[in-house]
Amino acid sequence: MSIFSGLQPPEAFAEAALALGPAPLVACHNDADGLSAGAILVKTLQRLGTEPSTRIVGKGENAYSDAFLDELRGRAMTGLVVTDLGVSSRLPDLGLPTVLIDHHVPTGVPTHACVVSGIEDDPIPTSSLLAYRCAKAIGVETGDLLWLAAIGLIGDMADEDGFPEMEEARALGITALRKAVSLVNAPRRTASGDASAALGLLLKADGAKAVLSGAHAETAALLQAKEEVKAALDAARKIGPKVSAEVALIPFSSPCQIHPLVAQAWRTRIRDRIVIAANFGYREGWVHFAARTGEDRDLIAFLAEHRPPGAGEEYGNGHRLASGGALRLADWNHFVHAIGFGPELEAAA
Ligand SMILES: [Mn+2]
């Protein structure tokens, strides 16, 4: 029996898409999975005769914040599709047809939207794969969308999970697909966090090889983004962890979104503790952190247990083995004591 009611399979998109009107907005996350899901949905909605616009939700933003709601209210659009940005009952009710396509653990299921979720499937599909299955369910041409589904599957490390679509996509050239993922994932980690070149390239290119070829101007911008991130990561890799009973914490400061990469790198080296990479320099007034574990532990439950009183929507979401969040400085200081550290890991206000 499902613990979430109201979640739909991709087949539900066939009907929901037709209600979105002539000018829908596609809002997507800025990573490879979110961008490729966004690109699939834009192309699908175009094939239904609509003119979709796009909005990438990126650095320091949350699709369920009041600021984003205010922005949406000011936009001329006839419907809304939100993908790879989580599922929350805080989804704004704009009085417009709304579809969510997502694979994160819902923090609540909104009743005024069609929510296509893979959370109860085993294995859990990525947002890009859900978007591809949505396109299939509608019956539009999907032959040129399979590589985009694979970009998200590889980006979210679900390419070995046995999805038949991924096995089919291997014939397109796995090496080129992997390299394209690495490029598309780069800009969202830079100091600016602007992934518009990556989405532009996914919409223009006819496959992974075209992403890499340099035939499109965006490729140079993505290569530059990759260099910027690499330099930041090289610096952060030199910092060692501080250890409490349950947690190994790596503190550093960078405007780049490298905390997930730092946590991932230490996760393979520290097997008996939860790894938290804490970035004090990502955004003014906040500490952003990524949590990973090599143990069989539920990080969402761990973070909920130690949730500081002021934590918002951006805290403790994601997956059992890969979570994280962002906390204002006072809340971070509360949190860091709760997980067993002293004043040396507090953020200076
Ligand atoms: Mn994502």
mmCIF file of N, CA, C and O and ligand atoms in Angstrom, residues 29 31 33-34 84 103-104 156, ligand 1:
data_model
loop_
_atom_site.group_PDB
_atom_site.id
_atom_site.type_symbol
_atom_site.label_atom_id
_atom_site.label_comp_id
_atom_site.label_asym_id
_atom_site.label_seq_id
_atom_site.Cartn_x
_atom_site.Cartn_y
_atom_site.Cartn_z
ATOM 1 N N HIS A 29 15.166 21.649 -13.046
ATOM 2 C CA HIS A 29 16.395 21.738 -12.247
ATOM 3 C C HIS A 29 17.576 21.968 -13.196
ATOM 4 O O HIS A 29 17.487 21.704 -14.389
ATOM 5 N N ASP A 31 20.615 20.518 -13.221
ATOM 6 C CA ASP A 31 21.600 19.445 -13.436
ATOM 7 C C ASP A 31 21.254 18.653 -14.702
ATOM 8 O O ASP A 31 20.255 18.935 -15.368
ATOM 9 N N ASP A 33 20.102 15.744 -15.259
ATOM 10 C CA ASP A 33 18.795 15.084 -15.275
ATOM 11 C C ASP A 33 17.665 16.102 -15.460
ATOM 12 O O ASP A 33 16.766 15.906 -16.276
ATOM 13 N N GLY A 34 17.728 17.187 -14.709
ATOM 14 C CA GLY A 34 16.682 18.206 -14.814
ATOM 15 C C GLY A 34 16.658 18.872 -16.184
ATOM 16 O O GLY A 34 15.598 19.090 -16.770
ATOM 17 N N ASP A 84 12.003 17.690 -11.902
ATOM 18 C CA ASP A 84 13.239 17.444 -11.167
ATOM 19 C C ASP A 84 13.503 18.475 -10.072
ATOM 20 O O ASP A 84 14.637 18.699 -9.683
ATOM 21 N N HIS A 103 11.323 12.549 -9.405
ATOM 22 C CA HIS A 103 11.740 11.270 -8.805
ATOM 23 C C HIS A 103 12.273 11.408 -7.387
ATOM 24 O O HIS A 103 12.888 10.487 -6.863
ATOM 25 N N HIS A 104 12.095 12.573 -6.770
ATOM 26 C CA HIS A 104 12.536 12.739 -5.382
ATOM 27 C C HIS A 104 11.438 12.294 -4.411
ATOM 28 O O HIS A 104 10.272 12.241 -4.773
ATOM 29 N N ASP A 156 22.452 11.105 -13.135
ATOM 30 C CA ASP A 156 22.012 10.721 -11.789
ATOM 31 C C ASP A 156 22.496 9.324 -11.389
ATOM 32 O O ASP A 156 21.987 8.735 -10.433
HETATM 33 MN MN MN B 1 18.295 17.076 -10.496
#
